[in-house]
PDB file of C-alpha atoms and ligand atoms in Angstrom:
ATOM      1  CA  MET A 659     109.681 112.643  64.192  1.00  0.00           C
ATOM      2  CA  SER A 660     107.039 112.481  66.901  1.00  0.00           C
ATOM      3  CA  ILE A 661     105.845 109.157  68.250  1.00  0.00           C
ATOM      4  CA  ASP A 662     102.502 108.135  69.687  1.00  0.00           C
ATOM      5  CA  ILE A 663     103.760 107.180  73.115  1.00  0.00           C
ATOM      6  CA  VAL A 664     100.593 105.347  74.162  1.00  0.00           C
ATOM      7  CA  GLU A 665     100.677 103.159  71.039  1.00  0.00           C
ATOM      8  CA  GLU A 666     104.421 102.554  71.531  1.00  0.00           C
ATOM      9  CA  ILE A 667     103.804 101.413  75.108  1.00  0.00           C
ATOM     10  CA  LYS A 668     101.044  99.050  73.983  1.00  0.00           C
ATOM     11  CA  SER A 669     103.224  97.603  71.267  1.00  0.00           C
ATOM     12  CA  LEU A 670     106.297  97.162  73.526  1.00  0.00           C
ATOM     13  CA  LYS A 671     104.136  95.445  76.129  1.00  0.00           C
ATOM     14  CA  LYS A 672     102.951  92.948  73.538  1.00  0.00           C
ATOM     15  CA  GLN A 673     106.331  92.444  71.924  1.00  0.00           C
ATOM     16  CA  LYS A 674     108.128  91.794  75.234  1.00  0.00           C
ATOM     17  CA  ASN A 675     105.277  89.842  76.882  1.00  0.00           C
ATOM     18  CA  VAL A 676     104.960  92.314  79.742  1.00  0.00           C
ATOM     19  CA  LEU A 677     102.475  92.357  82.602  1.00  0.00           C
ATOM     20  CA  LEU A 678     101.970  95.990  83.649  1.00  0.00           C
ATOM     21  CA  LEU A 679     100.648  96.488  87.163  1.00  0.00           C
ATOM     22  CA  ALA A 680      99.644  99.892  88.534  1.00  0.00           C
ATOM     23  CA  HIS A 681      98.849 100.949  92.070  1.00  0.00           C
ATOM     24  CA  ASN A 682      95.618 102.822  92.824  1.00  0.00           C
ATOM     25  CA  TYR A 683      97.618 106.031  93.506  1.00  0.00           C
ATOM     26  CA  GLN A 684      99.142 106.189  90.020  1.00  0.00           C
ATOM     27  CA  ASP A 685      98.208 108.879  87.544  1.00  0.00           C
ATOM     28  CA  PRO A 686      95.162 107.915  85.403  1.00  0.00           C
ATOM     29  CA  SER A 687      97.322 108.043  82.247  1.00  0.00           C
ATOM     30  CA  VAL A 688      99.422 105.195  83.707  1.00  0.00           C
ATOM     31  CA  GLN A 689      96.471 103.306  85.251  1.00  0.00           C
ATOM     32  CA  GLN A 690      94.706 103.225  81.900  1.00  0.00           C
ATOM     33  CA  LEU A 691      97.605 101.356  80.265  1.00  0.00           C
ATOM     34  CA  ALA A 692      97.881  98.763  83.040  1.00  0.00           C
ATOM     35  CA  ASP A 693      96.751  95.159  82.771  1.00  0.00           C
ATOM     36  CA  PHE A 694      95.643  95.422  86.358  1.00  0.00           C
ATOM     37  CA  THR A 695      95.213  98.266  88.854  1.00  0.00           C
ATOM     38  CA  GLY A 696      94.755  97.659  92.550  1.00  0.00           C
ATOM     39  CA  ASN A 697      95.974  97.994  96.111  1.00  0.00           C
ATOM     40  CA  SER A 698      99.187  96.393  97.340  1.00  0.00           C
ATOM     41  CA  LEU A 699      97.518  93.112  98.360  1.00  0.00           C
ATOM     42  CA  GLU A 700      95.762  92.697  95.018  1.00  0.00           C
ATOM     43  CA  LEU A 701      98.961  93.526  93.155  1.00  0.00           C
ATOM     44  CA  SER A 702     100.975  90.960  95.169  1.00  0.00           C
ATOM     45  CA  GLN A 703      98.342  88.337  94.434  1.00  0.00           C
ATOM     46  CA  LYS A 704      98.492  89.171  90.727  1.00  0.00           C
ATOM     47  CA  THR A 705     102.237  88.596  90.658  1.00  0.00           C
ATOM     48  CA  SER A 706     102.112  85.020  91.908  1.00  0.00           C
ATOM     49  CA  ASN A 707     102.161  82.425  89.092  1.00  0.00           C
ATOM     50  CA  VAL A 708     101.936  84.934  86.266  1.00  0.00           C
ATOM     51  CA  ASP A 709     102.468  83.995  82.650  1.00  0.00           C
ATOM     52  CA  CYS A 710     104.728  86.747  81.306  1.00  0.00           C
ATOM     53  CA  ASP A 711     108.441  87.408  80.781  1.00  0.00           C
ATOM     54  CA  ILE A 712     108.644  90.821  82.399  1.00  0.00           C
ATOM     55  CA  ILE A 713     106.625  92.475  85.168  1.00  0.00           C
ATOM     56  CA  VAL A 714     106.622  96.284  85.071  1.00  0.00           C
ATOM     57  CA  PHE A 715     105.475  97.703  88.350  1.00  0.00           C
ATOM     58  CA  ALA A 716     104.007 101.198  88.406  1.00  0.00           C
ATOM     59  CA  GLY A 717     104.032 101.638  92.159  1.00  0.00           C
ATOM     60  CA  ALA A 718     106.382 102.001  95.105  1.00  0.00           C
ATOM     61  CA  GLU A 719     109.678 100.135  95.174  1.00  0.00           C
ATOM     62  CA  PHE A 720     108.608  97.887  98.061  1.00  0.00           C
ATOM     63  CA  MET A 721     105.746  96.612  95.866  1.00  0.00           C
ATOM     64  CA  ALA A 722     108.133  95.801  93.025  1.00  0.00           C
ATOM     65  CA  GLU A 723     110.406  94.007  95.502  1.00  0.00           C
ATOM     66  CA  THR A 724     107.435  91.870  96.547  1.00  0.00           C
ATOM     67  CA  ALA A 725     106.976  90.912  92.889  1.00  0.00           C
ATOM     68  CA  VAL A 726     110.669  89.899  92.700  1.00  0.00           C
ATOM     69  CA  ILE A 727     110.379  87.828  95.874  1.00  0.00           C
ATOM     70  CA  LEU A 728     107.352  85.959  94.529  1.00  0.00           C
ATOM     71  CA  ASN A 729     108.843  85.603  91.023  1.00  0.00           C
ATOM     72  CA  PRO A 730     112.595  85.044  91.411  1.00  0.00           C
ATOM     73  CA  ASP A 731     112.910  83.879  87.787  1.00  0.00           C
ATOM     74  CA  LYS A 732     111.219  86.880  86.211  1.00  0.00           C
ATOM     75  CA  THR A 733     112.541  90.308  85.325  1.00  0.00           C
ATOM     76  CA  VAL A 734     110.804  92.993  87.394  1.00  0.00           C
ATOM     77  CA  LEU A 735     111.166  96.616  86.333  1.00  0.00           C
ATOM     78  CA  ILE A 736     110.117  99.899  87.879  1.00  0.00           C
ATOM     79  CA  PRO A 737     109.916 102.956  85.569  1.00  0.00           C
ATOM     80  CA  SER A 738     111.569 105.333  88.082  1.00  0.00           C
ATOM     81  CA  SER A 739     114.262 104.419  90.568  1.00  0.00           C
ATOM     82  CA  ALA A 740     113.037 107.176  92.895  1.00  0.00           C
ATOM     83  CA  VAL A 741     109.741 105.655  94.049  1.00  0.00           C
ATOM     84  CA  LYS A 742     110.877 104.950  97.578  1.00  0.00           C
ATOM     85  CA  CYS A 743     108.061 105.096 100.148  1.00  0.00           C
ATOM     86  CA  PRO A 744     109.497 106.924 103.200  1.00  0.00           C
ATOM     87  CA  MET A 745     107.442 104.763 105.539  1.00  0.00           C
ATOM     88  CA  ALA A 746     109.208 101.637 104.279  1.00  0.00           C
ATOM     89  CA  TYR A 747     112.435 102.878 105.909  1.00  0.00           C
ATOM     90  CA  MET A 748     110.895 103.706 109.284  1.00  0.00           C
ATOM     91  CA  LEU A 749     111.165 100.179 110.659  1.00  0.00           C
ATOM     92  CA  SER A 750     114.778  99.058 110.522  1.00  0.00           C
ATOM     93  CA  PRO A 751     116.006  95.494 111.138  1.00  0.00           C
ATOM     94  CA  GLU A 752     117.909  96.840 114.183  1.00  0.00           C
ATOM     95  CA  LYS A 753     114.699  98.179 115.748  1.00  0.00           C
ATOM     96  CA  MET A 754     112.930  94.935 114.996  1.00  0.00           C
ATOM     97  CA  ASN A 755     115.631  92.971 116.783  1.00  0.00           C
ATOM     98  CA  ILE A 756     115.363  95.114 119.903  1.00  0.00           C
ATOM     99  CA  TYR A 757     111.597  94.728 120.112  1.00  0.00           C
ATOM    100  CA  LYS A 758     111.529  91.059 119.197  1.00  0.00           C
ATOM    101  CA  LYS A 759     113.819  90.451 122.172  1.00  0.00           C
ATOM    102  CA  ARG A 760     111.674  92.634 124.444  1.00  0.00           C
ATOM    103  CA  TYR A 761     108.469  90.773 123.460  1.00  0.00           C
ATOM    104  CA  PRO A 762     109.605  87.171 122.920  1.00  0.00           C
ATOM    105  CA  ASN A 763     106.029  85.846 122.965  1.00  0.00           C
ATOM    106  CA  ALA A 764     104.704  88.249 120.359  1.00  0.00           C
ATOM    107  CA  SER A 765     104.056  87.436 116.712  1.00  0.00           C
ATOM    108  CA  VAL A 766     105.548  89.983 114.342  1.00  0.00           C
ATOM    109  CA  ALA A 767     103.296  91.431 111.628  1.00  0.00           C
ATOM    110  CA  VAL A 768     104.763  94.043 109.308  1.00  0.00           C
ATOM    111  CA  TYR A 769     103.002  96.237 106.820  1.00  0.00           C
ATOM    112  CA  VAL A 770     103.907  95.507 103.196  1.00  0.00           C
ATOM    113  CA  ASN A 771     105.272  99.067 103.157  1.00  0.00           C
ATOM    114  CA  THR A 772     108.637  97.836 104.472  1.00  0.00           C
ATOM    115  CA  THR A 773     111.969  96.837 102.999  1.00  0.00           C
ATOM    116  CA  SER A 774     112.582  93.216 102.028  1.00  0.00           C
ATOM    117  CA  GLU A 775     115.047  92.869 104.904  1.00  0.00           C
ATOM    118  CA  THR A 776     112.414  93.947 107.427  1.00  0.00           C
ATOM    119  CA  LYS A 777     109.902  91.524 105.893  1.00  0.00           C
ATOM    120  CA  SER A 778     112.481  88.736 106.177  1.00  0.00           C
ATOM    121  CA  MET A 779     112.423  89.164 109.981  1.00  0.00           C
ATOM    122  CA  ALA A 780     108.619  89.057 110.308  1.00  0.00           C
ATOM    123  CA  ASP A 781     106.190  86.187 110.835  1.00  0.00           C
ATOM    124  CA  VAL A 782     103.661  87.635 108.429  1.00  0.00           C
ATOM    125  CA  CYS A 783     103.003  90.682 106.247  1.00  0.00           C
ATOM    126  CA  ILE A 784      99.785  92.663 106.303  1.00  0.00           C
ATOM    127  CA  THR A 785      98.132  95.319 104.161  1.00  0.00           C
ATOM    128  CA  SER A 786      95.436  97.800 105.092  1.00  0.00           C
ATOM    129  CA  SER A 787      92.833  95.568 103.448  1.00  0.00           C
ATOM    130  CA  ASN A 788      93.686  92.274 105.159  1.00  0.00           C
ATOM    131  CA  ALA A 789      95.284  93.350 108.468  1.00  0.00           C
ATOM    132  CA  THR A 790      92.406  92.560 110.822  1.00  0.00           C
ATOM    133  CA  ARG A 791      91.592  89.270 109.114  1.00  0.00           C
ATOM    134  CA  ILE A 792      95.228  88.151 109.424  1.00  0.00           C
ATOM    135  CA  ILE A 793      95.863  89.385 112.951  1.00  0.00           C
ATOM    136  CA  SER A 794      92.729  87.686 114.259  1.00  0.00           C
ATOM    137  CA  GLN A 795      93.997  84.345 112.881  1.00  0.00           C
ATOM    138  CA  LEU A 796      97.427  84.519 114.560  1.00  0.00           C
ATOM    139  CA  GLU A 797      97.895  82.188 117.517  1.00  0.00           C
ATOM    140  CA  ASN A 798      99.750  84.540 119.840  1.00  0.00           C
ATOM    141  CA  ASP A 799      97.854  87.093 121.926  1.00  0.00           C
ATOM    142  CA  GLN A 800     100.562  89.744 121.643  1.00  0.00           C
ATOM    143  CA  ILE A 801     101.303  91.074 118.170  1.00  0.00           C
ATOM    144  CA  LEU A 802     104.053  93.522 117.285  1.00  0.00           C
ATOM    145  CA  VAL A 803     102.798  95.694 114.408  1.00  0.00           C
ATOM    146  CA  GLY A 804     104.665  98.290 112.377  1.00  0.00           C
ATOM    147  CA  PRO A 805     105.740 100.628 111.026  1.00  0.00           C
ATOM    148  CA  ASP A 806     102.439 102.556 110.727  1.00  0.00           C
ATOM    149  CA  ARG A 807     101.092 103.456 114.164  1.00  0.00           C
ATOM    150  CA  ASN A 808      97.715 104.612 112.866  1.00  0.00           C
ATOM    151  CA  LEU A 809      97.170 101.268 111.182  1.00  0.00           C
ATOM    152  CA  ALA A 810      98.207  99.580 114.454  1.00  0.00           C
ATOM    153  CA  TRP A 811      95.564 101.665 116.296  1.00  0.00           C
ATOM    154  CA  TYR A 812      92.928 100.663 113.747  1.00  0.00           C
ATOM    155  CA  ILE A 813      93.832  96.968 114.088  1.00  0.00           C
ATOM    156  CA  GLN A 814      93.565  97.222 117.869  1.00  0.00           C
ATOM    157  CA  GLN A 815      90.000  98.609 117.570  1.00  0.00           C
ATOM    158  CA  LYS A 816      89.008  95.714 115.315  1.00  0.00           C
ATOM    159  CA  THR A 817      90.764  92.916 117.235  1.00  0.00           C
ATOM    160  CA  PRO A 818      90.116  93.664 120.938  1.00  0.00           C
ATOM    161  CA  ASP A 819      91.111  90.121 121.949  1.00  0.00           C
ATOM    162  CA  LYS A 820      94.694  90.770 120.851  1.00  0.00           C
ATOM    163  CA  GLU A 821      97.275  93.059 122.413  1.00  0.00           C
ATOM    164  CA  ILE A 822      98.641  95.118 119.536  1.00  0.00           C
ATOM    165  CA  ILE A 823     102.079  96.523 120.302  1.00  0.00           C
ATOM    166  CA  PRO A 824     103.116  99.196 117.810  1.00  0.00           C
ATOM    167  CA  PHE A 825     106.833  99.383 117.094  1.00  0.00           C
ATOM    168  CA  PRO A 826     108.312 102.474 118.746  1.00  0.00           C
ATOM    169  CA  ASP A 827     108.963 105.868 117.106  1.00  0.00           C
ATOM    170  CA  VAL A 828     106.026 106.977 115.072  1.00  0.00           C
ATOM    171  CA  GLY A 829     105.978 105.243 111.713  1.00  0.00           C
ATOM    172  CA  HIS A 830     103.596 107.049 109.420  1.00  0.00           C
ATOM    173  CA  CYS A 831     102.625 107.953 105.875  1.00  0.00           C
ATOM    174  CA  TYR A 832     103.199 111.677 105.390  1.00  0.00           C
ATOM    175  CA  VAL A 833     100.315 111.821 102.882  1.00  0.00           C
ATOM    176  CA  HIS A 834      97.678 110.316 105.168  1.00  0.00           C
ATOM    177  CA  ARG A 835      99.023 112.167 108.189  1.00  0.00           C
ATOM    178  CA  LYS A 836      97.950 115.444 106.541  1.00  0.00           C
ATOM    179  CA  PHE A 837      94.258 114.766 107.163  1.00  0.00           C
ATOM    180  CA  THR A 838      92.756 116.472 110.199  1.00  0.00           C
ATOM    181  CA  SER A 839      89.310 116.289 111.755  1.00  0.00           C
ATOM    182  CA  SER A 840      88.705 119.888 110.568  1.00  0.00           C
ATOM    183  CA  ASP A 841      89.247 118.766 106.937  1.00  0.00           C
ATOM    184  CA  ILE A 842      86.475 116.220 107.323  1.00  0.00           C
ATOM    185  CA  GLU A 843      84.153 118.520 109.275  1.00  0.00           C
ATOM    186  CA  ARG A 844      84.558 121.310 106.683  1.00  0.00           C
ATOM    187  CA  GLN A 845      83.558 119.005 103.820  1.00  0.00           C
ATOM    188  CA  LYS A 846      80.727 117.473 105.853  1.00  0.00           C
ATOM    189  CA  LEU A 847      79.269 120.933 106.526  1.00  0.00           C
ATOM    190  CA  LYS A 848      79.169 121.609 102.783  1.00  0.00           C
ATOM    191  CA  HIS A 849      77.997 118.084 101.893  1.00  0.00           C
ATOM    192  CA  PRO A 850      75.922 116.787 104.819  1.00  0.00           C
ATOM    193  CA  GLU A 851      74.644 113.732 102.897  1.00  0.00           C
ATOM    194  CA  ALA A 852      78.103 112.544 101.868  1.00  0.00           C
ATOM    195  CA  GLU A 853      79.496 109.259 103.178  1.00  0.00           C
ATOM    196  CA  ILE A 854      82.939 109.629 104.759  1.00  0.00           C
ATOM    197  CA  LEU A 855      85.577 107.040 103.775  1.00  0.00           C
ATOM    198  CA  VAL A 856      88.924 107.186 105.582  1.00  0.00           C
ATOM    199  CA  HIS A 857      92.102 105.141 105.092  1.00  0.00           C
ATOM    200  CA  PRO A 858      93.496 103.445 108.245  1.00  0.00           C
ATOM    201  CA  GLU A 859      96.824 105.260 107.781  1.00  0.00           C
ATOM    202  CA  ALA A 860      95.001 108.467 108.828  1.00  0.00           C
ATOM    203  CA  ASP A 861      95.124 109.739 112.414  1.00  0.00           C
ATOM    204  CA  PRO A 862      92.688 108.048 114.867  1.00  0.00           C
ATOM    205  CA  SER A 863      90.869 111.392 115.356  1.00  0.00           C
ATOM    206  CA  VAL A 864      90.069 111.343 111.615  1.00  0.00           C
ATOM    207  CA  GLN A 865      89.214 107.636 111.580  1.00  0.00           C
ATOM    208  CA  LYS A 866      86.671 108.269 114.357  1.00  0.00           C
ATOM    209  CA  LEU A 867      84.719 110.615 112.056  1.00  0.00           C
ATOM    210  CA  ALA A 868      84.461 108.065 109.241  1.00  0.00           C
ATOM    211  CA  ASP A 869      81.374 106.152 108.177  1.00  0.00           C
ATOM    212  CA  LYS A 870      83.822 103.512 107.047  1.00  0.00           C
ATOM    213  CA  VAL A 871      87.564 103.044 107.561  1.00  0.00           C
ATOM    214  CA  CYS A 872      88.916 100.984 104.695  1.00  0.00           C
ATOM    215  CA  SER A 873      91.723 100.364 102.215  1.00  0.00           C
ATOM    216  CA  THR A 874      91.631 101.845  98.723  1.00  0.00           C
ATOM    217  CA  SER A 875      89.958  98.714  97.377  1.00  0.00           C
ATOM    218  CA  GLY A 876      87.479  98.863 100.253  1.00  0.00           C
ATOM    219  CA  MET A 877      86.652 102.409  99.145  1.00  0.00           C
ATOM    220  CA  ILE A 878      86.047 101.250  95.571  1.00  0.00           C
ATOM    221  CA  GLU A 879      83.795  98.475  96.855  1.00  0.00           C
ATOM    222  CA  GLU A 880      81.894 100.892  99.093  1.00  0.00           C
ATOM    223  CA  ALA A 881      81.419 103.341  96.211  1.00  0.00           C
ATOM    224  CA  ARG A 882      79.971 100.463  94.176  1.00  0.00           C
ATOM    225  CA  SER A 883      77.635  99.035  96.800  1.00  0.00           C
ATOM    226  CA  SER A 884      76.569 102.097  98.820  1.00  0.00           C
ATOM    227  CA  LYS A 885      73.304 103.912  98.119  1.00  0.00           C
ATOM    228  CA  ALA A 886      75.075 107.246  98.756  1.00  0.00           C
ATOM    229  CA  ASP A 887      75.686 109.547  95.793  1.00  0.00           C
ATOM    230  CA  GLU A 888      78.424 111.622  97.428  1.00  0.00           C
ATOM    231  CA  PHE A 889      81.582 110.533  99.224  1.00  0.00           C
ATOM    232  CA  ILE A 890      84.261 112.412 101.143  1.00  0.00           C
ATOM    233  CA  ILE A 891      87.505 110.551 100.505  1.00  0.00           C
ATOM    234  CA  ALA A 892      90.480 110.673 102.866  1.00  0.00           C
ATOM    235  CA  THR A 893      93.278 108.929 100.998  1.00  0.00           C
ATOM    236  CA  GLU A 894      95.803 109.772  98.280  1.00  0.00           C
ATOM    237  CA  ILE A 895      94.237 111.819  95.518  1.00  0.00           C
ATOM    238  CA  GLY A 896      95.012 109.272  92.760  1.00  0.00           C
ATOM    239  CA  LEU A 897      92.225 107.033  94.014  1.00  0.00           C
ATOM    240  CA  ILE A 898      89.714 109.791  93.347  1.00  0.00           C
ATOM    241  CA  ASP A 899      90.644 109.771  89.647  1.00  0.00           C
ATOM    242  CA  ARG A 900      89.931 106.049  89.537  1.00  0.00           C
ATOM    243  CA  LEU A 901      86.629 106.415  91.428  1.00  0.00           C
ATOM    244  CA  ARG A 902      85.443 109.169  89.080  1.00  0.00           C
ATOM    245  CA  ILE A 903      86.245 107.055  86.028  1.00  0.00           C
ATOM    246  CA  GLU A 904      84.559 103.927  87.429  1.00  0.00           C
ATOM    247  CA  PHE A 905      81.487 105.608  88.901  1.00  0.00           C
ATOM    248  CA  PRO A 906      80.757 108.684  86.753  1.00  0.00           C
ATOM    249  CA  SER A 907      77.268 109.197  88.213  1.00  0.00           C
ATOM    250  CA  LYS A 908      78.614 109.600  91.779  1.00  0.00           C
ATOM    251  CA  THR A 909      80.497 112.510  93.349  1.00  0.00           C
ATOM    252  CA  PHE A 910      83.858 112.057  95.065  1.00  0.00           C
ATOM    253  CA  LEU A 911      85.179 114.895  97.200  1.00  0.00           C
ATOM    254  CA  PRO A 912      88.807 114.843  98.335  1.00  0.00           C
ATOM    255  CA  ALA A 913      89.183 115.570 102.049  1.00  0.00           C
ATOM    256  CA  ARG A 914      92.320 117.490 101.008  1.00  0.00           C
ATOM    257  CA  GLN A 915      93.519 118.499  97.557  1.00  0.00           C
ATOM    258  CA  ASP A 916      97.165 118.202  98.608  1.00  0.00           C
ATOM    259  CA  ALA A 917      97.035 114.549  99.676  1.00  0.00           C
ATOM    260  CA  ILE A 918      99.563 113.662  97.004  1.00  0.00           C
ATOM    261  CA  CYS A 919     102.230 110.969  97.215  1.00  0.00           C
ATOM    262  CA  ILE A 920     105.107 112.639  95.419  1.00  0.00           C
ATOM    263  CA  GLN A 921     107.020 109.361  95.241  1.00  0.00           C
ATOM    264  CA  GLN A 922     104.276 107.452  93.399  1.00  0.00           C
ATOM    265  CA  LYS A 923     103.709 110.399  91.070  1.00  0.00           C
ATOM    266  CA  LYS A 924     107.312 110.077  89.835  1.00  0.00           C
ATOM    267  CA  ILE A 925     106.053 107.414  87.444  1.00  0.00           C
ATOM    268  CA  THR A 926     104.790 108.904  84.183  1.00  0.00           C
ATOM    269  CA  ILE A 927     103.940 107.504  80.771  1.00  0.00           C
ATOM    270  CA  TYR A 928     107.282 108.900  79.567  1.00  0.00           C
ATOM    271  CA  ASN A 929     109.459 106.958  81.993  1.00  0.00           C
ATOM    272  CA  LEU A 930     107.104 103.990  81.583  1.00  0.00           C
ATOM    273  CA  TYR A 931     107.873 104.061  77.852  1.00  0.00           C
ATOM    274  CA  LEU A 932     111.640 104.249  78.523  1.00  0.00           C
ATOM    275  CA  SER A 933     111.364 101.433  81.033  1.00  0.00           C
ATOM    276  CA  LEU A 934     109.748  99.175  78.423  1.00  0.00           C
ATOM    277  CA  LEU A 935     112.161 100.257  75.704  1.00  0.00           C
ATOM    278  CA  LYS A 936     115.383  99.917  77.688  1.00  0.00           C
ATOM    279  CA  ASP A 937     114.370  97.320  80.307  1.00  0.00           C
ATOM    280  CA  GLN A 938     115.030  99.718  83.169  1.00  0.00           C
ATOM    281  CA  PHE A 939     115.145  99.877  86.220  1.00  0.00           C
ATOM    282  CA  LYS A 940     115.664  96.297  87.294  1.00  0.00           C
ATOM    283  CA  ILE A 941     114.678  95.474  90.867  1.00  0.00           C
ATOM    284  CA  GLN A 942     116.753  92.902  92.710  1.00  0.00           C
ATOM    285  CA  VAL A 943     116.545  91.356  96.165  1.00  0.00           C
ATOM    286  CA  PRO A 944     119.435  89.277  97.580  1.00  0.00           C
ATOM    287  CA  SER A 945     118.363  85.633  97.490  1.00  0.00           C
ATOM    288  CA  ASN A 946     118.941  84.930 101.205  1.00  0.00           C
ATOM    289  CA  ILE A 947     116.672  87.861 102.156  1.00  0.00           C
ATOM    290  CA  ALA A 948     114.122  87.028  99.453  1.00  0.00           C
ATOM    291  CA  LYS A 949     113.845  83.432 100.655  1.00  0.00           C
ATOM    292  CA  ARG A 950     112.914  84.494 104.210  1.00  0.00           C
ATOM    293  CA  ALA A 951     110.737  87.448 103.164  1.00  0.00           C
ATOM    294  CA  ARG A 952     108.798  85.119 100.877  1.00  0.00           C
ATOM    295  CA  LEU A 953     107.602  83.095 103.881  1.00  0.00           C
ATOM    296  CA  ALA A 954     106.013  86.197 105.462  1.00  0.00           C
ATOM    297  CA  ILE A 955     104.428  87.283 102.162  1.00  0.00           C
ATOM    298  CA  GLU A 956     103.109  83.803 101.339  1.00  0.00           C
ATOM    299  CA  ARG A 957     101.662  83.493 104.827  1.00  0.00           C
ATOM    300  CA  MET A 958      99.839  86.780 104.234  1.00  0.00           C
ATOM    301  CA  ILE A 959      98.429  85.539 100.927  1.00  0.00           C
ATOM    302  CA  GLU A 960      97.381  82.240 102.498  1.00  0.00           C
ATOM    303  CA  LEU A 961      95.636  83.906 105.487  1.00  0.00           C
ATOM    304  CA  SER A 962      93.944  86.496 103.230  1.00  0.00           C
ATOM    305  CA  SER A 963      91.969  83.957 101.239  1.00  0.00           C
TER     306      SER A 963
HETATM  307  S1  SF4 B1470     100.971 107.096  99.949  1.00  0.00           S
HETATM  308 FE1  SF4 B1470     102.209 107.037 101.831  1.00  0.00          FE
HETATM  309  S2  SF4 B1470     102.459 104.866 102.311  1.00  0.00           S
HETATM  310 FE2  SF4 B1470     101.790 105.007 100.155  1.00  0.00          FE
HETATM  311  S3  SF4 B1470     103.703 105.013  98.970  1.00  0.00           S
HETATM  312 FE3  SF4 B1470     103.146 107.178  99.335  1.00  0.00          FE
HETATM  313  S4  SF4 B1470     104.256 107.729 101.211  1.00  0.00           S
HETATM  314 FE4  SF4 B1470     104.257 105.497 101.101  1.00  0.00          FE
END
């Protein structure tokens, strides 16, 4: 007997009072079933004070952990246990300790793409959409930022009054690190009128060629408000699906076809269905770590508004 998986998902969501959140890099088939789709900041904000019994997070594990930290009494599920963002493991608590001791007067701002333990040692979390707003409000002049060095470079350009100290050893996103200036120049030659939108996780040489450097939600906003009809997009390819659905009269050109996050693409409607059916895979964060990480996440939410 075959089942209509989309209808089953909709019915399970209703029956179990589920809030389904999907990141902008998810496959359109998953995004279309979500109650809300957004970047990591928007998704964190959606998880605070939600009225549901279960949160199912179609995104990276660190995002689901953030939902657990903000909602200790709720069940948080992720459809695949393999959605581990490699960047989240590039800034270890041991490295943080070394650099916190070396720069005792620095505030510590960590990207949300980190483990809960790393967040628990930070003063504040940041995302690509709120980083400059948050950093400019911190009292200290020196700010340790990590793990992504390209994001740290971007923040330094936007907050010249602060001394941004990237954590050592290059933290990076392997998807955004693929973009080169030649990728952008090649597309620009073919589409000279196109506006170039680049994510701050891309290399500085690529950021310098952009008309606008922004987060995924910033790209959606720019696509909505700009007079341009064509855009060259340098971020994970999943965002392009969303842009094409939301703005069918505009043209979105990927800077690279292979800018694919293989971790985020491990979530499918099939494992989403199983997740809802069997309540798997449950995300947990030890309460002592969650308590401290929550302070850094709540500070981010407070300074973002
Ligand atoms: S796109 Fe990059 S930063 Fe985002 S989850 Fe994938 S590997 Fe991590």
